[in-house]
XYZ file of C-alpha atoms in Angstrom:
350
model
C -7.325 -44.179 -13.688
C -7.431 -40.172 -15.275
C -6.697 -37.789 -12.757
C -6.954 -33.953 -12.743
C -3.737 -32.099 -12.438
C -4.657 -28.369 -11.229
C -7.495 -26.261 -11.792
C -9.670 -25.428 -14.520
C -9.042 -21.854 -15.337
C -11.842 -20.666 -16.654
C -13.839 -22.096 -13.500
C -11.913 -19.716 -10.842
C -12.110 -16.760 -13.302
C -16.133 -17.392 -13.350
C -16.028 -17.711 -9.593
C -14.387 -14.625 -9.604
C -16.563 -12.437 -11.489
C -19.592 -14.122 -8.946
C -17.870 -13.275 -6.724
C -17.507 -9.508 -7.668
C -21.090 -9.120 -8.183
C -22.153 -10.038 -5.189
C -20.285 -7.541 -3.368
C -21.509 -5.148 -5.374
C -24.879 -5.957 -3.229
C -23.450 -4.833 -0.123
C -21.972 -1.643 -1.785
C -25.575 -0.694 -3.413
C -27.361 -1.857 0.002
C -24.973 0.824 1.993
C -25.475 3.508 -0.469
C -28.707 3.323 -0.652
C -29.665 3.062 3.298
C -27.163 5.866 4.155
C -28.855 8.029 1.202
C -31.916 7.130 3.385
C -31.197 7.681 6.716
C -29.209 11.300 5.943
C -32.318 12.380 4.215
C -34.394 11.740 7.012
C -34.532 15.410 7.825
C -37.305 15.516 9.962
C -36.056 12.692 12.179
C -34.439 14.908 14.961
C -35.235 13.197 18.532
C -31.856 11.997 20.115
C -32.556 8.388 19.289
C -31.916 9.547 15.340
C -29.100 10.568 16.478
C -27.777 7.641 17.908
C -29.386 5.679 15.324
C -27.089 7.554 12.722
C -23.851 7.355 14.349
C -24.501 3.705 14.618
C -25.019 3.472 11.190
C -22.249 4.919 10.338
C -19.793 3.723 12.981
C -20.621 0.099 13.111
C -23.346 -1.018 10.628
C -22.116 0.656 7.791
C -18.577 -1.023 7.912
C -19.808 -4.356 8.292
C -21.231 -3.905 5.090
C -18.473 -2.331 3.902
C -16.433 -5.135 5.215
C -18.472 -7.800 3.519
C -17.831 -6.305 0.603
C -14.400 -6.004 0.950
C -14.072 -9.301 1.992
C -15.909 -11.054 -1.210
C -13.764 -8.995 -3.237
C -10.512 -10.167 -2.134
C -11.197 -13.454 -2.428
C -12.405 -12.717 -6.084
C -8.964 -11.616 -6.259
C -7.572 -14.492 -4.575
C -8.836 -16.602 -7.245
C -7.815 -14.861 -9.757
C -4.354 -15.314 -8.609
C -4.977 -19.002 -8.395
C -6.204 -18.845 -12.008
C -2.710 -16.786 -13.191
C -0.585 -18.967 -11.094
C -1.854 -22.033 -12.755
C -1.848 -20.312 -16.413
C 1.883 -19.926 -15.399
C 2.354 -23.593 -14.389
C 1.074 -24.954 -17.583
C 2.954 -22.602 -19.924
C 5.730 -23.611 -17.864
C 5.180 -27.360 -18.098
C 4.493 -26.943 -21.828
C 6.707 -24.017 -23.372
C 9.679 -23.383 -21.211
C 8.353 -19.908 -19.741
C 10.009 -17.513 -17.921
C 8.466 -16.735 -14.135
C 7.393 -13.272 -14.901
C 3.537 -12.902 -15.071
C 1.611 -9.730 -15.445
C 3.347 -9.054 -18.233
C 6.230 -7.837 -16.440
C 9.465 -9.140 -17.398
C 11.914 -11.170 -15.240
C 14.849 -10.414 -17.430
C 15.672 -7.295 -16.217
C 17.826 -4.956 -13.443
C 15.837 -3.610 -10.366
C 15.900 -0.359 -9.949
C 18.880 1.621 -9.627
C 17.692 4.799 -7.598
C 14.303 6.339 -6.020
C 13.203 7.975 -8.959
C 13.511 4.366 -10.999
C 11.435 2.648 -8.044
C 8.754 5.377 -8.339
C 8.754 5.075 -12.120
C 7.491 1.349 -11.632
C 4.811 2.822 -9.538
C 3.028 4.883 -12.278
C 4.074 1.992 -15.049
C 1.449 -0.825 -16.519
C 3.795 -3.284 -14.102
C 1.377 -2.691 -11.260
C -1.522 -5.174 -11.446
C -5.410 -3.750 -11.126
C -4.598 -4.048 -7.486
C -2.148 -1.644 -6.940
C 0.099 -3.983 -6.399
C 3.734 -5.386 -7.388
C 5.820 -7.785 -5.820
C 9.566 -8.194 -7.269
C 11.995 -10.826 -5.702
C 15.537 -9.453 -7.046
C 19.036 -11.723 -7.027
C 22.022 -9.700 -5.544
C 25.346 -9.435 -6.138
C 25.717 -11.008 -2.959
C 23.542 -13.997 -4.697
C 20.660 -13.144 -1.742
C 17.101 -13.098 -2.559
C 15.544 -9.990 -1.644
C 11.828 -8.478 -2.057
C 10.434 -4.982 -3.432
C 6.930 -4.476 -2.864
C 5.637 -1.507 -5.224
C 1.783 -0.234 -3.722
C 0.079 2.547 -5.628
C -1.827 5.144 -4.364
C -5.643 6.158 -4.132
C -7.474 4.527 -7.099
C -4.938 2.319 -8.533
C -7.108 -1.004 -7.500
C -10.516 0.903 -8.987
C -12.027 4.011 -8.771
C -11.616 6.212 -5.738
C -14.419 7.137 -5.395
C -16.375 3.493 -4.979
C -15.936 3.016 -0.878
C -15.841 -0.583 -1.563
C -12.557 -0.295 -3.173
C -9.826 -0.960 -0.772
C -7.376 2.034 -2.164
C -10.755 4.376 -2.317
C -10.740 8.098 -1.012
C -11.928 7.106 2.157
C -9.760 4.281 3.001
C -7.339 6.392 3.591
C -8.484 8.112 6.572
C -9.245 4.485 7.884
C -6.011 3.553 7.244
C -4.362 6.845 8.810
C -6.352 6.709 12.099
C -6.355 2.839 12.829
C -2.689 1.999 11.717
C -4.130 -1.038 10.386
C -2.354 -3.002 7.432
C -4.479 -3.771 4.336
C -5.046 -7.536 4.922
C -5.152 -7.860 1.198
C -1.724 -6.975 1.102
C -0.286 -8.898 3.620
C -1.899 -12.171 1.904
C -0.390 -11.294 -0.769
C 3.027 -10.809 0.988
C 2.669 -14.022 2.978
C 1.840 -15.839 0.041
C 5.010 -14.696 -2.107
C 7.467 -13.723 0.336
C 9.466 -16.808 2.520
C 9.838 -15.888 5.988
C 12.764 -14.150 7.176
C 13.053 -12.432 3.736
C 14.942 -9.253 3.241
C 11.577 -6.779 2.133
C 11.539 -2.914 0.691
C 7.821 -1.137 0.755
C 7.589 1.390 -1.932
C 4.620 3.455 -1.829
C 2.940 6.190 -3.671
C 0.060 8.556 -1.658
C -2.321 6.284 -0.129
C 0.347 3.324 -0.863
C 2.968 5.083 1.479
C 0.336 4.961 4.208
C 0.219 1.146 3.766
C 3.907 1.244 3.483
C 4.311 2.533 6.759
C 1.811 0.266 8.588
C 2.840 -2.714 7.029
C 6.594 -2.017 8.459
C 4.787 -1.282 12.185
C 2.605 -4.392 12.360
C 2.702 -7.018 14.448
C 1.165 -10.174 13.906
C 0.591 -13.472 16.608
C 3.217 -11.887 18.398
C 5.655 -11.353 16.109
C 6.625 -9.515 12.753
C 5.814 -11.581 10.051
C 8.151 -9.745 7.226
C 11.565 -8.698 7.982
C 11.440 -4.911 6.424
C 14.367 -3.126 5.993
C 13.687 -0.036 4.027
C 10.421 2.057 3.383
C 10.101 4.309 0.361
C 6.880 6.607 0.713
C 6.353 9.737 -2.258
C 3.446 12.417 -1.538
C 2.729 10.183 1.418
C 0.976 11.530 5.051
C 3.631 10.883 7.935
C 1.462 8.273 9.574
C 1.494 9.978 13.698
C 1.947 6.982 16.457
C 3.639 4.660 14.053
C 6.837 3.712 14.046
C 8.930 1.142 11.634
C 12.094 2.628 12.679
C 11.924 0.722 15.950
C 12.300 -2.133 14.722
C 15.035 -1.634 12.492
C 13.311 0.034 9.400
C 14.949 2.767 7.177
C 12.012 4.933 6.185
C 12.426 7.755 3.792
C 10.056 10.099 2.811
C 10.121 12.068 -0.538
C 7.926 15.338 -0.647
C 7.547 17.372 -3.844
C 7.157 20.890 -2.375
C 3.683 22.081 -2.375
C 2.278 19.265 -2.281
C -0.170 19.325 0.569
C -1.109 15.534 1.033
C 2.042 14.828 3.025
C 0.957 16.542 6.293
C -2.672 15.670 5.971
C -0.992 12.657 8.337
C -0.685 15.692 11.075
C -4.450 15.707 11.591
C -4.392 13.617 14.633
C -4.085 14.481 17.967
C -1.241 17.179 19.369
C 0.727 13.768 21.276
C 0.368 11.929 18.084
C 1.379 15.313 16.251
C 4.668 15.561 18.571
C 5.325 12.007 18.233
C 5.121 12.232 14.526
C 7.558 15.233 13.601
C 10.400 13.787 16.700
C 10.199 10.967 14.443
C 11.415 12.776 11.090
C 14.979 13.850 12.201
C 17.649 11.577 10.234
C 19.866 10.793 12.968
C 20.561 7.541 14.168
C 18.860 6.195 17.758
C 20.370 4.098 20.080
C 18.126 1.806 22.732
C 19.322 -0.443 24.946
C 16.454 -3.294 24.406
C 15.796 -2.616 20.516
C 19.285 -1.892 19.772
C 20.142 -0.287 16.488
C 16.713 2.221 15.495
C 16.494 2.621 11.702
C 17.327 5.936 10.088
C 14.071 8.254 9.299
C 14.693 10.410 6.581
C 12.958 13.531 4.969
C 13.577 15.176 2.003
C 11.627 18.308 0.088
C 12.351 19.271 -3.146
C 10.732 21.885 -6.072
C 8.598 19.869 -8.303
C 9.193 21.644 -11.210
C 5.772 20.739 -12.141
C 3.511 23.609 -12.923
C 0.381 23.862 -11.333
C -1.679 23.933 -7.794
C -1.431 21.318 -5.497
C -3.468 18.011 -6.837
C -1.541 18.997 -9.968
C 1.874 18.433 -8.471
C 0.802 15.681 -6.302
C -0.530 13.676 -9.424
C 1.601 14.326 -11.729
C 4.233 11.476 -12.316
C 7.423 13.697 -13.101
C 6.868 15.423 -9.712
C 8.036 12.582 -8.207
C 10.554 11.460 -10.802
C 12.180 14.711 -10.278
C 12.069 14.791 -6.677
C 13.574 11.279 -6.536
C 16.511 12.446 -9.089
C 17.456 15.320 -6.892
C 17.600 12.709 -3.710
C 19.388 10.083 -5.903
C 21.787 13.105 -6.970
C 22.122 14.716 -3.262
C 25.342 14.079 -1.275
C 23.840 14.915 2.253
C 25.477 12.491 4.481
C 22.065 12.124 6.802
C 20.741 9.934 4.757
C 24.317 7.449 4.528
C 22.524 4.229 6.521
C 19.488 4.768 3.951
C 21.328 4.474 0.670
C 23.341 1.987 1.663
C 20.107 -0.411 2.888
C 18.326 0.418 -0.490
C 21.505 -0.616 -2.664
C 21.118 -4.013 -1.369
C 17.874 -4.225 -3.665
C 20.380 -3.756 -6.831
C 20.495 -6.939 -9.119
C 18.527 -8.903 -11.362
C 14.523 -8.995 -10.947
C 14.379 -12.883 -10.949
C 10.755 -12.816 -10.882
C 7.602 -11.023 -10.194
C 3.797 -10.955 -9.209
C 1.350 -8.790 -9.689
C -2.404 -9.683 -10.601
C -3.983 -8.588 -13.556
């Protein structure tokens, strides 16, 4: 009797691409009706009005949502289809576990400004997104998730793009974790795994949230350590309660780290107690992690986007932090050391 071992390839890649073009329905559906109703200019009775916050409160994100949601699983299958490329090469040439095109032969990085480097490399897949699982010297498994910022999963300025301009408002106001992301996470990472979130702009955001969630009850990944560069301080969350190290890395100038301030005055306050880089004591929590932030020139030339894009600003701001003695931020270089060692293998999607 013949059986069928896996999945055809080409199948889920086709599924994929059906699945892309049918969100794109959604996206032109929303654009089009909100080009509609905004023109209606002559529309003024109250009931337009609460026809148009409607739209844009509630009806508008379903859509948005559907769209978001067909892509993903476009992605998802994608994954499937690389995962069982992998398998087969494996069965049939001996191949390393590295896909993307990002080796597994190699040392993880050795400092913040190597970790950000990774962030603006080809390793990131057209999501945004790269998962590392690194070996020790301590012969522990441990995980480095690399998220990009604004754009880096499509263009940002398509709203049906989950890393788009306006995603990360969303993500700033609701605290909400990019579900993408944490299927991704669940479906790489074993439970109980040490994790590290480095993220870039918009991917700091995530970062953050990710390290705050909860989910049924408890926290599904164990994170340790948060890395965010040119990031908004997200106000009214808080990984260092449960045992995060977060460090944030600010090129100076750069005005997209306090756009996180925009909240509420409570939220404000909340957010800047949060920055000092002492350690916190609580009785139920026990040990807080450390919050860290450090400034830095650029030495980048240019106004604001210019410094905030540019990928040296953050290489250099990382080198100085790498390079500075300041004994605040002891408890946070010693956590991120622990991600030294060989990258054993990776995962991004491409």
């Amino acid at each position: 009797m013949n059986g069928v071992v896996g999945a055809d390839v080409a199948e889920l890649r086709d599924l994929a691409t059906a699945l892309d073009q049918a969100g794109e329905r959604p996206a032109a559906i929303h654009g089009d009706l909100t080009r509609r109703t905004d023109a209606s200019r002559y529309w003024l009775e109250p009931d337009a009005a609460r026809f148009r916050e409607r739209w844009r409160s509630s009806d508008a994100l379903r859509l948005r949502g559907v769209a978001a949601a067909l892509s993903e699983q476009a992605d998802r299958l994608r994954r499937n289809a690389d995962e069982q490329e992998r398998a087969s090469a494996a069965d049939g040439e001996g191949s390393s576990a590295a896909s993307g095109g990002h080796r597994s032969d190699v040392q993880a990085p050795r400092g913040t400004a190597d970790l950000y480097g990774v962030i603006r490399s080809d390793a990131l897949g057209n999501d945004g997104l790269l998962i590392e699982r690194v070996s020790g010297d301590d012969g522990v498994a441990r995980y480095i998730v690399y998220i990009g910022g604004t754009g880096s999963a499509g263009a940002g300025e398509d709203w049906a793009n989950r890393m788009s301009n306006e995603d990360n408002v969303w993500k700033v106001l609701t605290h909400m974790a990019d579900p993408y992301i944490v299927d991704r996470m669940l479906d790489e990472i074993p439970e109980g795994s040490d994790v590290m979130i480095v993220g870039y702009s918009q991917g700091g955001i995530d970062a953050q949230n990710l390290a705050a969630m909860n989910a049924f009850g408890s926290r599904p990944f164990n994170v340790t350590d948060v890395i965010t560069y040119g990031s908004p301080t997200v106000a009214g969350v808080h990984p260092e309660t449960f045992g995060t190290n977060v460090l944030h890395l600010r090129a100076e100038s750069d005005i997209v780290p306090p756009l996180g301030l925009l909240q509420p005055l409570d939220a404000q306050l909340k957010s800047l107690a949060q920055t000092s880089t002492t350690n916190l004591i609580n009785a139920t929590t026990g040990l807080f992690g450390q919050v860290g932030e450090f400034s830095q020139a650029s030495g980048v030339q240019g106004d604001w986007k210019a410094i905030h894009m540019d990928a040296q600003s953050y290489v250099n701001v990382g080198r100085a932090f790498d390079d500075s003695t300041d004994s605040r931020y002891a408890q946070i270089r010693e956590s991120i050391a622990r991600y030294q060692g060989d990258v054993v293998g990776t995962d991004s999607v491409r």
